[in-house]
PDB file of C-alpha atoms in Angstrom:
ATOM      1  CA  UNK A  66      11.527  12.201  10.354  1.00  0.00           C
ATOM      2  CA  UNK A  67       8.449  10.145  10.756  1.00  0.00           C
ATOM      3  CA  UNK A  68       9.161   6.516  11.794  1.00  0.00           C
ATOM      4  CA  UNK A  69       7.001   3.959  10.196  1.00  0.00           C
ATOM      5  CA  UNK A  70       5.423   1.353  12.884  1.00  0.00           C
ATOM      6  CA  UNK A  71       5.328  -2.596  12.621  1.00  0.00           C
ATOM      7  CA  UNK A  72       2.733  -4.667  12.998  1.00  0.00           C
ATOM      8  CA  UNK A  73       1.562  -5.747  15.471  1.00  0.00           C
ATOM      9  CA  UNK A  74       1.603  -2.049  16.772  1.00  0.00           C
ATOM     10  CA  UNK A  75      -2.273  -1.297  17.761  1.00  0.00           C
ATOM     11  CA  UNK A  76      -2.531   1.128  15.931  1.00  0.00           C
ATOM     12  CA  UNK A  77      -2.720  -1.157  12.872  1.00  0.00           C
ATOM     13  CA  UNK A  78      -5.584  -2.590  13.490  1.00  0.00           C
ATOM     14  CA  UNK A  79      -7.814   0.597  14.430  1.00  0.00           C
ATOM     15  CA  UNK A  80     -10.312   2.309  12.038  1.00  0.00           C
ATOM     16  CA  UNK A  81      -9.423   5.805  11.409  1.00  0.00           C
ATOM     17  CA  UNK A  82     -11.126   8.969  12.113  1.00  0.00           C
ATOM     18  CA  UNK A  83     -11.898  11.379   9.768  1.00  0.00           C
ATOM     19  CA  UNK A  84     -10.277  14.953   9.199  1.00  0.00           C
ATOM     20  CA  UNK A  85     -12.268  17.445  10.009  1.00  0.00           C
ATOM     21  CA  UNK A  86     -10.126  20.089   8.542  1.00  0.00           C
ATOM     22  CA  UNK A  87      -6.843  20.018   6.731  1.00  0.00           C
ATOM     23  CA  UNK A  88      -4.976  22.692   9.093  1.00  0.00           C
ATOM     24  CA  UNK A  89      -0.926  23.229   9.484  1.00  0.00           C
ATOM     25  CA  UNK A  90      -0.765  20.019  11.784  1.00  0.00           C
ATOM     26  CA  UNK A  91      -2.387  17.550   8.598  1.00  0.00           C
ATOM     27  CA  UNK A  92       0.062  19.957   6.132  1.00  0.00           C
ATOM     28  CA  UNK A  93       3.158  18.437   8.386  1.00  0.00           C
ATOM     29  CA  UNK A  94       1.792  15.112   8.629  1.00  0.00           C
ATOM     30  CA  UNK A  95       1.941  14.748   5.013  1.00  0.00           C
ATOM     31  CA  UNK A  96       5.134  16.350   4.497  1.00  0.00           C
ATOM     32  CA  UNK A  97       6.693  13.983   7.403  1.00  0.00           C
ATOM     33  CA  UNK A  98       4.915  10.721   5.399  1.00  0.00           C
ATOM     34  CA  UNK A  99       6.078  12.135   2.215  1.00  0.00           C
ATOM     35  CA  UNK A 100       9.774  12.154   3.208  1.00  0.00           C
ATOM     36  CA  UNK A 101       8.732   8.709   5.231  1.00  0.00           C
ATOM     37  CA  UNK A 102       7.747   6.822   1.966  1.00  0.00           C
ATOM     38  CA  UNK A 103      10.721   8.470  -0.185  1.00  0.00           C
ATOM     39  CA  UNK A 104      13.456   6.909   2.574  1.00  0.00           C
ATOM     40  CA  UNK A 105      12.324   3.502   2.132  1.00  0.00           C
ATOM     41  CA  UNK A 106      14.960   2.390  -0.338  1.00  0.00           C
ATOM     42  CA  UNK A 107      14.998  -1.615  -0.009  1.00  0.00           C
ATOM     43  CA  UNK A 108      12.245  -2.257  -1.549  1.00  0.00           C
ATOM     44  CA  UNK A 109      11.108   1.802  -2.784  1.00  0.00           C
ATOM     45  CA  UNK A 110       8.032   2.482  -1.377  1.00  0.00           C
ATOM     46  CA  UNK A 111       4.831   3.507  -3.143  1.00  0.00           C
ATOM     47  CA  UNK A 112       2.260   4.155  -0.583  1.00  0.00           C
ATOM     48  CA  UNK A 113       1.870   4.940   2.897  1.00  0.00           C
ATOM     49  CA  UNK A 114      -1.136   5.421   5.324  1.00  0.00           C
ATOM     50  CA  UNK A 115      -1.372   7.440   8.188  1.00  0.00           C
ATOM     51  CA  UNK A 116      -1.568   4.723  10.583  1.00  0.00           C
ATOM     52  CA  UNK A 117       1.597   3.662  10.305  1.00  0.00           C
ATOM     53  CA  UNK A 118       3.296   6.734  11.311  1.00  0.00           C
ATOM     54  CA  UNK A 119       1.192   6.093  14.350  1.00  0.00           C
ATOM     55  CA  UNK A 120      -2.096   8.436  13.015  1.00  0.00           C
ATOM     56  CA  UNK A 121      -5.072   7.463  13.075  1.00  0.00           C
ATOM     57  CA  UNK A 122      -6.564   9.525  10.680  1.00  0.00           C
ATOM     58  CA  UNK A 123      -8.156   9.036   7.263  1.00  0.00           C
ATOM     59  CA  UNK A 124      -4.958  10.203   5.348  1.00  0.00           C
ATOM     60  CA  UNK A 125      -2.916   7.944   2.683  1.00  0.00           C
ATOM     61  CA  UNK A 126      -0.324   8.896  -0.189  1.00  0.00           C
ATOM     62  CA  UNK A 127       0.368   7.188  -3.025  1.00  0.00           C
ATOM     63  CA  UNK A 128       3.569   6.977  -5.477  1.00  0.00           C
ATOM     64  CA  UNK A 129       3.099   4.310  -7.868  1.00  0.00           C
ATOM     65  CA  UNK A 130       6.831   5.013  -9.431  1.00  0.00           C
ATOM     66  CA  UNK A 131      10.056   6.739  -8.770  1.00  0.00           C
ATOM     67  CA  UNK A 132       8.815   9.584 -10.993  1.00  0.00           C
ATOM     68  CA  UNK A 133       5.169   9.944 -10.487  1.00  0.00           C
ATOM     69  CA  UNK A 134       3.889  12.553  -8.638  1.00  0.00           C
ATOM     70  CA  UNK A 135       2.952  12.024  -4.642  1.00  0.00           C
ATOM     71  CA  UNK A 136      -0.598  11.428  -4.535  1.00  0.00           C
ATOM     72  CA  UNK A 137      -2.642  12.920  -1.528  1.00  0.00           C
ATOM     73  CA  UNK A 138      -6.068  10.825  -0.615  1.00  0.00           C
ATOM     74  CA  UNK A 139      -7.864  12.362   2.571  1.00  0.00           C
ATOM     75  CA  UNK A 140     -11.088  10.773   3.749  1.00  0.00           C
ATOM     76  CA  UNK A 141     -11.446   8.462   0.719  1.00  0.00           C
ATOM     77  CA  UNK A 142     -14.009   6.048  -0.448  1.00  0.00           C
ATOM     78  CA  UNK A 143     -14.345   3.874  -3.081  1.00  0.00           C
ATOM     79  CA  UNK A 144     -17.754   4.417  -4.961  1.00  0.00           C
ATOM     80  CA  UNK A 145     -17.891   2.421  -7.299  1.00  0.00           C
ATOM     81  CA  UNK A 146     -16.024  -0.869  -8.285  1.00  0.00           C
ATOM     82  CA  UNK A 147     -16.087  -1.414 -12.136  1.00  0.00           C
ATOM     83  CA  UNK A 148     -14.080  -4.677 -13.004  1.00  0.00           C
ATOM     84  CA  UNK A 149     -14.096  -8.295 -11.474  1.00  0.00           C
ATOM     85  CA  UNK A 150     -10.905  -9.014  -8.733  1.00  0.00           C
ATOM     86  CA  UNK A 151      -7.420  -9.948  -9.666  1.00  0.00           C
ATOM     87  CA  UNK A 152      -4.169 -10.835  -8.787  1.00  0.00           C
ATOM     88  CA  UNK A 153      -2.177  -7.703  -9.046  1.00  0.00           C
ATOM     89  CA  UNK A 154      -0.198  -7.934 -12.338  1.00  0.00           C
ATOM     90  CA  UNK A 155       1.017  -4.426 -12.771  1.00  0.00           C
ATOM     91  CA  UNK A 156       3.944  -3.350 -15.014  1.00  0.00           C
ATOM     92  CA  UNK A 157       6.140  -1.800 -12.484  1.00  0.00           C
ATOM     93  CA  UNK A 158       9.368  -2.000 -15.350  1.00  0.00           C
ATOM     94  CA  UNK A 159      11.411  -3.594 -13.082  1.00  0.00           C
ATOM     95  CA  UNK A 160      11.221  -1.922 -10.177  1.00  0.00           C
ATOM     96  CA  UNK A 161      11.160  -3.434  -6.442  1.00  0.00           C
ATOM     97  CA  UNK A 162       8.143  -1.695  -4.671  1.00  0.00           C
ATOM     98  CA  UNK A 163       6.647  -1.801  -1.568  1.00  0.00           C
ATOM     99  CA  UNK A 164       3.484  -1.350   0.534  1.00  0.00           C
ATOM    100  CA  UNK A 165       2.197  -1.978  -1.605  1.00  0.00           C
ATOM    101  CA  UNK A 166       5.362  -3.855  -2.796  1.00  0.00           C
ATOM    102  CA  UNK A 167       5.437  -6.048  -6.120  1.00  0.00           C
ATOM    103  CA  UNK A 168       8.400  -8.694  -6.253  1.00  0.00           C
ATOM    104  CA  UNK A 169       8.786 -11.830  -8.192  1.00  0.00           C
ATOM    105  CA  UNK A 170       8.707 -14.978  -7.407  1.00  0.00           C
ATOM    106  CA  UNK A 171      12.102 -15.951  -9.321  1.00  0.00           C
ATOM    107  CA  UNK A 172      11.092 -19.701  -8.913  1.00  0.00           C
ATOM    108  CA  UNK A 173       7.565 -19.437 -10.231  1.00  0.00           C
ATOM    109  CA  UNK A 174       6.899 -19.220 -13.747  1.00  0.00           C
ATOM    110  CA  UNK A 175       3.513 -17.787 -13.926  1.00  0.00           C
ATOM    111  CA  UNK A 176       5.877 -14.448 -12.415  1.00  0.00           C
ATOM    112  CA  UNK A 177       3.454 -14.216  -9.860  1.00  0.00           C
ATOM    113  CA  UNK A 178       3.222 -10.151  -8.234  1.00  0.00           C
ATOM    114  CA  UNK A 179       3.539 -10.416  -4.587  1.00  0.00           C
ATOM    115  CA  UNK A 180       2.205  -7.423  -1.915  1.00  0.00           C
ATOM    116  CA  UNK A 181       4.097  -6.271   0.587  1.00  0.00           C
ATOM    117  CA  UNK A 182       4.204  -3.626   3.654  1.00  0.00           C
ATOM    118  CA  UNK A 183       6.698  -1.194   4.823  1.00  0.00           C
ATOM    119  CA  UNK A 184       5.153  -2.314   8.341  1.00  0.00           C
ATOM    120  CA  UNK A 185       5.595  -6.031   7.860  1.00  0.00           C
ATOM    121  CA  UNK A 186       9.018  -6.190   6.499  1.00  0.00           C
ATOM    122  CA  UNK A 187       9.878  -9.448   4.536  1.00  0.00           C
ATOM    123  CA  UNK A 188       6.544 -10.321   4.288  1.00  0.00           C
ATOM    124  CA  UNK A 189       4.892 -10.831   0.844  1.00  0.00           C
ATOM    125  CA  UNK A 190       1.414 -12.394  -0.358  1.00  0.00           C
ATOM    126  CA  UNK A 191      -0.906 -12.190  -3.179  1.00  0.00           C
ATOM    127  CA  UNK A 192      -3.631 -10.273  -3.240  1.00  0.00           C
ATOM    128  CA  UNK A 193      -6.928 -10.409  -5.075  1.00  0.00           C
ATOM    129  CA  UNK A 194      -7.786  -6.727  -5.577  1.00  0.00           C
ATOM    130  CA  UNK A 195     -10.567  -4.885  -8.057  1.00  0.00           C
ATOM    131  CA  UNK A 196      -8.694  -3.955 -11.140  1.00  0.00           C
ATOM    132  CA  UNK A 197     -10.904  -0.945 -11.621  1.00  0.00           C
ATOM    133  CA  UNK A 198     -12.507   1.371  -8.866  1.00  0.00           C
ATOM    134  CA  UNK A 199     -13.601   4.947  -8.769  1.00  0.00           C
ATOM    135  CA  UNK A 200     -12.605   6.882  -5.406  1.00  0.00           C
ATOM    136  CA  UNK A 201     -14.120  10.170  -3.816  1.00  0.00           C
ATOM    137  CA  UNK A 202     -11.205  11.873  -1.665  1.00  0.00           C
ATOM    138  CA  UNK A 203     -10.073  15.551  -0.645  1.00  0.00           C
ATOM    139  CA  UNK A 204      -6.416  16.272  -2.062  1.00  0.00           C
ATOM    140  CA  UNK A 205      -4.438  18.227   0.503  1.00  0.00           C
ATOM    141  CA  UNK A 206      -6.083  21.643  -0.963  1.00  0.00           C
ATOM    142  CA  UNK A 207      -9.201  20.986   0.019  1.00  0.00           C
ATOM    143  CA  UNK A 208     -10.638  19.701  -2.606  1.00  0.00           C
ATOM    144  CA  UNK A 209     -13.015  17.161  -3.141  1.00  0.00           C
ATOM    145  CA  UNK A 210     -12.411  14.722  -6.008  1.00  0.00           C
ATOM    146  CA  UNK A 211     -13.808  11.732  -7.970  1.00  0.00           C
ATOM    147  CA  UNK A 212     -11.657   9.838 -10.000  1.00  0.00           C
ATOM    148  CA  UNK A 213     -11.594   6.576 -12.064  1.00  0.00           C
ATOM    149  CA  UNK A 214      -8.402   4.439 -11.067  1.00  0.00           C
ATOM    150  CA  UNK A 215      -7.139   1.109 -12.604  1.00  0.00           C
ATOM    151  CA  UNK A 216      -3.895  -1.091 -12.550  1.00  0.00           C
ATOM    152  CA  UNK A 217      -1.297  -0.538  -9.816  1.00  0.00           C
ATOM    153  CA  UNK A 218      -2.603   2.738  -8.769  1.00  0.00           C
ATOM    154  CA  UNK A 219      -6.333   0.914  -7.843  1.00  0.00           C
ATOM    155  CA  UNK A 220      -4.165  -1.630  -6.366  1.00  0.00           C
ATOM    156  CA  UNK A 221      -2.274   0.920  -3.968  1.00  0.00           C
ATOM    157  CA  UNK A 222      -4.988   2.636  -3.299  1.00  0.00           C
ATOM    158  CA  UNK A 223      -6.784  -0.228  -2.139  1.00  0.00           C
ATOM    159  CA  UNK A 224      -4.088  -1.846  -0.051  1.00  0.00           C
ATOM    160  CA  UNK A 225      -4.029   1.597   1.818  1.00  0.00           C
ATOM    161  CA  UNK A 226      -7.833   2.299   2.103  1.00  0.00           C
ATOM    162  CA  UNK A 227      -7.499  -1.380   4.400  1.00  0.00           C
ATOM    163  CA  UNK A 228      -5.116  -0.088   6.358  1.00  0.00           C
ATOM    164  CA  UNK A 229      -7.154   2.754   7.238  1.00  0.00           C
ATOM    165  CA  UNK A 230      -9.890   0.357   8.253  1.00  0.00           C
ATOM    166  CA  UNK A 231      -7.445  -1.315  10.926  1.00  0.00           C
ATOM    167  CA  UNK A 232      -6.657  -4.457   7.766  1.00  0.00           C
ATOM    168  CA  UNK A 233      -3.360  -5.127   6.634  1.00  0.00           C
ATOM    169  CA  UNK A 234      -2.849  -7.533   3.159  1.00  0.00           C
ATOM    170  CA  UNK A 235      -1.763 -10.342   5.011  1.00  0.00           C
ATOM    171  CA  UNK A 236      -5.752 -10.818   6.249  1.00  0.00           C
ATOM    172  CA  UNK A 237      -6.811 -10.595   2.901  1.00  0.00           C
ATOM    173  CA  UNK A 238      -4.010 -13.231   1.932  1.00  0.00           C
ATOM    174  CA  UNK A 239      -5.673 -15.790   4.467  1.00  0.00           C
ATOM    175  CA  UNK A 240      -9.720 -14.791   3.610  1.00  0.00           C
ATOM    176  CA  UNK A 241      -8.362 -15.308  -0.288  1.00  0.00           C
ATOM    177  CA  UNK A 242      -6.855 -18.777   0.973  1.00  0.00           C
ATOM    178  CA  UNK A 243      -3.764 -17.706  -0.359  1.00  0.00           C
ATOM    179  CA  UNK A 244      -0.016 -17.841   0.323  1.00  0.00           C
ATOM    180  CA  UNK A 245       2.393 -16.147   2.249  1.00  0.00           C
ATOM    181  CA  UNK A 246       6.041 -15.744   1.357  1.00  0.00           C
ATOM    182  CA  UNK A 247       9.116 -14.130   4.227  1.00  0.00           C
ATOM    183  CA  UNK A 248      12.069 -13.072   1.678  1.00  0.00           C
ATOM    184  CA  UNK A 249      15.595 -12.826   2.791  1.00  0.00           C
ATOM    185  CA  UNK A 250      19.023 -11.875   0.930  1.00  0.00           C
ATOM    186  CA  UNK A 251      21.131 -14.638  -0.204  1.00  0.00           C
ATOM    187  CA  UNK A 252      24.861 -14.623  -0.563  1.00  0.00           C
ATOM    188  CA  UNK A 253      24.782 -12.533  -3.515  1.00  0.00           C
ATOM    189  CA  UNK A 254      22.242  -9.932  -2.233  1.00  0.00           C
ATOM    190  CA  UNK A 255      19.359 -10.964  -4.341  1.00  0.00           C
ATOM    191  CA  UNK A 256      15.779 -12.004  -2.569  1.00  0.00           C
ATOM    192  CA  UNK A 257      14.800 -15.412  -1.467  1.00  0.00           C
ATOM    193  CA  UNK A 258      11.341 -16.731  -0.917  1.00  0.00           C
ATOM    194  CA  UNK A 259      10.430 -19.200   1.557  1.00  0.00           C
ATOM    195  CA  UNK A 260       6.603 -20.005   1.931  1.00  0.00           C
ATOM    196  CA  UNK A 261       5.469 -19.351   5.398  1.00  0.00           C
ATOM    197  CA  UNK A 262       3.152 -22.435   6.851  1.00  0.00           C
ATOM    198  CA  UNK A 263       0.408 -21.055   8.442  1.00  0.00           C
TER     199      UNK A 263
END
C-alpha cells in the first residue's frame, strides 16, 4: 500500500505537473490512494492528493463521508468562485474527518470546524475557504468535467487543489492570521486541544 508522506517532505511544497494521459500507471496510482485514504481510521480521511504519496502530479480524490462515492479530480481548476470566504462549517453528522479533517473544539462554544492533514498529524487550524466554486477536471475516464461544488465538498476540494500547488492549510492558517491547534488523547481516549504559539 501507498504510504502517505509528512510534512516537511519536499515534495509538499512542489507544484505539480500535469497528466498527460491517464494510462495503467495513473489507473494504479489511484487505486493505491484510494485504499491510502480508506486506511486512515483515526481521524477517517476524506481527501488525498497525489503529493503525498510522494507524486507530483495533478491528481486528488475526494470522499466527503464514509458512504459517498470516491471522487476522482485530474488536472483541476477552479473557474469560477461564486460565494464570499468562510470558515468551514460543514455538517459532517458527527463524524471525525481528516485532510481535510473537521473536529471540534469541545472548549469553544461557537463549535468552531478545525482542518486538518493526514500529512501533518495532530495538527488542526481554521480555514477561510470559498463556500461555493465551480471546478473543470478529467475523472479517471477521461473525461472532462465542469461542475458547481459547495459546502464540505468545495472545502475538500480546495484544501487539495493547495496541496497540488506545493501549500498545505497550515499557510493559509498564518496568511488568515488565524490559530493553530496540536490535539492529543487524554486518559479517556477523547481529543485535546492545545493552541500552538507561533
Amino acid at each position: 500500500m501507498l504510504k502517505i508522506v509528512q510534512a516537511p517532505n519536499p515534495v509538499l511544497s512542489q507544484k505539480t505537473k500535469e497528466v498527460k494521459k491517464i494510462d495503467k500507471s495513473i489507473l494504479k496510482l489511484l487505486e493505491g490512494m484510494t485504499q491510502a485514504l480508506l486506511s486512515a481510521k483515526d481521524p477517517v480521511g476524506v481527501g488525498l492528493a497525489a503529493p503525498q504519496v510522494e507524486k507530483s502530479l495533478q491528481i486528488f480524490i475526494a470522499k466527503p463521508t464514509l458512504k459517498s462515492k470516491n471522487q476522482v479530480f485530474i488536472n483541476p481548476k477552479i473557474i469560477q468562485k461564486t460565494k464570499i470566504s468562510h470558515l468551514t462549517t460543514d455538517n459532517d453528522r458527527g463524524q471525525q474527518l481528516n485532510d481535510i479533517s473537521t473536529k471540534k473544539l469541545p472548549a469553544n462554544p461557537r463549535q468552531t470546524k478545525l482542518e486538518g492533514c493526514l500529512s501533518l498529524p495532530n495538527i488542526w487550524g481554521e480555514v477561510k475557504r470559498e463556500s461555493e466554486i465551480t471546478v473543470s477536471y478529467l475523472d479517471e475516464k477521461g473525461n472532462l468535467l465542469t461542475r458547481k461544488f459547495s459546502g464540505f465538498i468545495a472545502t475538500i476540494i480546495q484544501h487539495e487543489l493547495d496541496h497540488l500547488n506545493g501549500i498545505l492549510f497550515t499557510k493559509r492558517v498564518l496568511e488568515q492570521k488565524g490559530t493553530l491547534y496540536k490535539s492529543h488523547k487524554d486518559e479517556k481516549g477523547e481529543d485535546v486541544f492545545e493552541e500552538l504559539e507561533i
